[in-house]
Amino acid sequence: SAASDVYKRQQLALEGALLTSELAPCCAVVTDGSVTIVTEKQEITEQDTALVLTLVQVHTGVPASGVRIMTAQ
């Protein structure tokens, strides 16, 4: 569907941007109104979180309230 194509493009753009971050390797799952970031890092800093929230907002338009970051545990 057209909506899933949009999410796929947003997801690829977001993952591309995250490749250069401290969270790499990681992946993103973009759905309607939410984004989940899964990283192999065990802990993330406030700086990491701020970067993710900014990148998600820029690439997907999803607000901070719709973002989940999952770490390796």
Short mmCIF file of N, CA and C in Angstrom, two decimals:
data_model
loop_
_atom_site.label_atom_id
_atom_site.label_comp_id
_atom_site.label_asym_id
_atom_site.label_seq_id
_atom_site.Cartn_x
_atom_site.Cartn_y
_atom_site.Cartn_z
N SER A 1 0.83 -1.19 0.00
CA SER A 1 0.00 0.00 0.00
C SER A 1 0.87 1.24 0.00
N ALA A 2 0.27 2.36 -0.32
CA ALA A 2 1.01 3.62 -0.36
C ALA A 2 1.53 3.99 1.03
N ALA A 3 0.72 3.73 2.06
CA ALA A 3 1.14 4.06 3.43
C ALA A 3 2.36 3.25 3.83
N SER A 4 2.37 1.95 3.52
CA SER A 4 3.52 1.14 3.92
C SER A 4 4.77 1.55 3.15
N ASP A 5 4.62 2.02 1.91
CA ASP A 5 5.77 2.53 1.16
C ASP A 5 6.36 3.77 1.83
N VAL A 6 5.49 4.64 2.32
CA VAL A 6 5.95 5.84 3.02
C VAL A 6 6.71 5.44 4.28
N TYR A 7 6.14 4.51 5.07
CA TYR A 7 6.82 4.07 6.29
C TYR A 7 8.16 3.44 5.96
N LYS A 8 8.21 2.66 4.88
CA LYS A 8 9.45 2.00 4.49
C LYS A 8 10.52 3.03 4.13
N ARG A 9 10.13 4.05 3.37
CA ARG A 9 11.08 5.13 3.02
C ARG A 9 11.55 5.87 4.25
N GLN A 10 10.62 6.19 5.15
CA GLN A 10 10.99 6.89 6.39
C GLN A 10 11.93 6.03 7.22
N GLN A 11 11.63 4.73 7.29
CA GLN A 11 12.45 3.81 8.07
C GLN A 11 13.87 3.74 7.50
N LEU A 12 14.00 3.63 6.19
CA LEU A 12 15.32 3.57 5.55
C LEU A 12 16.10 4.86 5.77
N ALA A 13 15.43 6.00 5.65
CA ALA A 13 16.09 7.29 5.85
C ALA A 13 16.56 7.42 7.30
N LEU A 14 15.70 7.01 8.23
CA LEU A 14 16.04 7.10 9.64
C LEU A 14 17.19 6.17 9.97
N GLU A 15 17.16 4.94 9.48
CA GLU A 15 18.25 4.00 9.74
C GLU A 15 19.56 4.51 9.14
N GLY A 16 19.48 5.12 7.96
CA GLY A 16 20.67 5.70 7.34
C GLY A 16 21.28 6.77 8.22
N ALA A 17 20.43 7.62 8.78
CA ALA A 17 20.90 8.69 9.66
C ALA A 17 21.49 8.12 10.95
N LEU A 18 20.88 7.06 11.46
CA LEU A 18 21.35 6.45 12.71
C LEU A 18 22.66 5.69 12.54
N LEU A 19 23.01 5.31 11.31
CA LEU A 19 24.27 4.59 11.06
C LEU A 19 25.48 5.36 11.55
N THR A 20 25.40 6.68 11.51
CA THR A 20 26.54 7.50 11.91
C THR A 20 26.50 7.85 13.39
N SER A 21 25.47 7.36 14.10
CA SER A 21 25.34 7.70 15.52
C SER A 21 26.02 6.66 16.40
N GLU A 22 26.07 6.99 17.67
CA GLU A 22 26.64 6.07 18.67
C GLU A 22 25.77 4.83 18.88
N LEU A 23 24.54 4.86 18.37
CA LEU A 23 23.62 3.74 18.60
C LEU A 23 23.83 2.60 17.62
N ALA A 24 24.55 2.84 16.53
CA ALA A 24 24.76 1.80 15.52
C ALA A 24 25.57 0.66 16.14
N PRO A 25 25.30 -0.59 15.78
CA PRO A 25 24.24 -1.01 14.86
C PRO A 25 22.87 -0.98 15.52
N CYS A 26 21.89 -0.56 14.75
CA CYS A 26 20.53 -0.51 15.26
C CYS A 26 19.55 -0.61 14.10
N CYS A 27 18.30 -0.78 14.42
CA CYS A 27 17.28 -0.79 13.38
C CYS A 27 16.08 0.02 13.87
N ALA A 28 15.26 0.43 12.93
CA ALA A 28 14.09 1.22 13.25
C ALA A 28 12.85 0.54 12.69
N VAL A 29 11.76 0.63 13.43
CA VAL A 29 10.47 0.15 12.96
C VAL A 29 9.52 1.34 13.01
N VAL A 30 9.03 1.75 11.84
CA VAL A 30 8.15 2.91 11.74
C VAL A 30 6.74 2.44 11.43
N THR A 31 5.80 2.83 12.27
CA THR A 31 4.38 2.54 12.02
C THR A 31 3.61 3.85 12.15
N ASP A 32 2.32 3.78 12.03
CA ASP A 32 1.50 4.97 12.09
C ASP A 32 1.56 5.61 13.48
N GLY A 33 2.29 6.71 13.58
CA GLY A 33 2.35 7.44 14.84
C GLY A 33 3.34 6.94 15.86
N SER A 34 4.15 5.93 15.50
CA SER A 34 5.15 5.47 16.45
C SER A 34 6.40 4.96 15.75
N VAL A 35 7.50 5.06 16.48
CA VAL A 35 8.78 4.56 15.98
C VAL A 35 9.44 3.80 17.12
N THR A 36 9.96 2.61 16.81
CA THR A 36 10.73 1.85 17.78
C THR A 36 12.15 1.71 17.23
N ILE A 37 13.12 2.08 18.04
CA ILE A 37 14.53 1.93 17.69
C ILE A 37 15.09 0.81 18.55
N VAL A 38 15.74 -0.16 17.92
CA VAL A 38 16.37 -1.26 18.65
C VAL A 38 17.87 -1.15 18.42
N THR A 39 18.61 -1.01 19.52
CA THR A 39 20.06 -0.87 19.43
C THR A 39 20.76 -2.01 20.16
N GLU A 40 21.96 -2.34 19.73
CA GLU A 40 22.74 -3.38 20.40
C GLU A 40 23.47 -2.84 21.63
N LYS A 41 23.48 -1.51 21.79
CA LYS A 41 24.11 -0.94 22.98
C LYS A 41 23.34 -1.36 24.23
N GLN A 42 24.06 -1.50 25.34
CA GLN A 42 23.40 -1.90 26.57
C GLN A 42 22.84 -0.70 27.32
N GLU A 43 23.47 0.45 27.15
CA GLU A 43 23.00 1.66 27.81
C GLU A 43 23.08 2.80 26.81
N ILE A 44 22.16 3.74 26.93
CA ILE A 44 22.24 4.92 26.08
C ILE A 44 22.26 6.17 26.94
N THR A 45 22.92 7.18 26.45
CA THR A 45 23.06 8.43 27.18
C THR A 45 21.91 9.38 26.86
N GLU A 46 21.82 10.45 27.62
CA GLU A 46 20.82 11.48 27.33
C GLU A 46 21.08 12.07 25.95
N GLN A 47 22.36 12.17 25.60
CA GLN A 47 22.75 12.70 24.29
C GLN A 47 22.26 11.78 23.17
N ASP A 48 22.42 10.46 23.36
CA ASP A 48 21.91 9.49 22.39
C ASP A 48 20.39 9.65 22.22
N THR A 49 19.70 9.77 23.34
CA THR A 49 18.25 9.89 23.32
C THR A 49 17.83 11.15 22.58
N ALA A 50 18.49 12.27 22.87
CA ALA A 50 18.17 13.54 22.21
C ALA A 50 18.39 13.43 20.71
N LEU A 51 19.47 12.78 20.31
CA LEU A 51 19.76 12.60 18.89
C LEU A 51 18.68 11.77 18.22
N VAL A 52 18.30 10.66 18.85
CA VAL A 52 17.27 9.79 18.28
C VAL A 52 15.96 10.57 18.12
N LEU A 53 15.55 11.28 19.16
CA LEU A 53 14.29 12.02 19.10
C LEU A 53 14.32 13.06 17.98
N THR A 54 15.45 13.72 17.81
CA THR A 54 15.59 14.70 16.73
C THR A 54 15.51 14.03 15.37
N LEU A 55 16.26 12.95 15.19
CA LEU A 55 16.26 12.25 13.90
C LEU A 55 14.89 11.68 13.57
N VAL A 56 14.21 11.14 14.57
CA VAL A 56 12.87 10.60 14.34
C VAL A 56 11.92 11.71 13.91
N GLN A 57 11.99 12.85 14.59
CA GLN A 57 11.12 13.98 14.25
C GLN A 57 11.38 14.45 12.83
N VAL A 58 12.65 14.58 12.46
CA VAL A 58 13.03 15.06 11.13
C VAL A 58 12.58 14.09 10.03
N HIS A 59 12.84 12.80 10.24
CA HIS A 59 12.61 11.83 9.17
C HIS A 59 11.19 11.26 9.13
N THR A 60 10.48 11.30 10.26
CA THR A 60 9.16 10.67 10.27
C THR A 60 8.04 11.60 10.74
N GLY A 61 8.38 12.68 11.44
CA GLY A 61 7.37 13.57 11.99
C GLY A 61 6.70 13.02 13.25
N VAL A 62 7.19 11.89 13.76
CA VAL A 62 6.61 11.30 14.97
C VAL A 62 7.14 12.06 16.19
N PRO A 63 6.25 12.50 17.09
CA PRO A 63 6.69 13.22 18.29
C PRO A 63 7.38 12.30 19.29
N ALA A 64 8.09 12.91 20.24
CA ALA A 64 8.84 12.14 21.24
C ALA A 64 7.95 11.14 21.97
N SER A 65 6.70 11.48 22.18
CA SER A 65 5.79 10.58 22.91
C SER A 65 5.53 9.27 22.16
N GLY A 66 5.83 9.25 20.85
CA GLY A 66 5.61 8.05 20.05
C GLY A 66 6.87 7.24 19.80
N VAL A 67 7.96 7.58 20.50
CA VAL A 67 9.25 6.93 20.25
C VAL A 67 9.62 6.01 21.41
N ARG A 68 10.02 4.78 21.06
CA ARG A 68 10.55 3.83 22.04
C ARG A 68 11.96 3.45 21.62
N ILE A 69 12.87 3.41 22.57
CA ILE A 69 14.24 2.96 22.31
C ILE A 69 14.48 1.72 23.15
N MET A 70 14.80 0.61 22.46
CA MET A 70 15.05 -0.65 23.16
C MET A 70 16.54 -0.97 23.09
N THR A 71 17.13 -1.29 24.24
CA THR A 71 18.56 -1.59 24.31
C THR A 71 18.75 -3.10 24.49
N ALA A 72 19.97 -3.55 24.22
CA ALA A 72 20.32 -4.96 24.44
C ALA A 72 20.42 -5.20 25.93
N GLN A 73 19.80 -6.25 26.40
CA GLN A 73 19.87 -6.52 27.85
C GLN A 73 20.06 -7.98 28.12
#
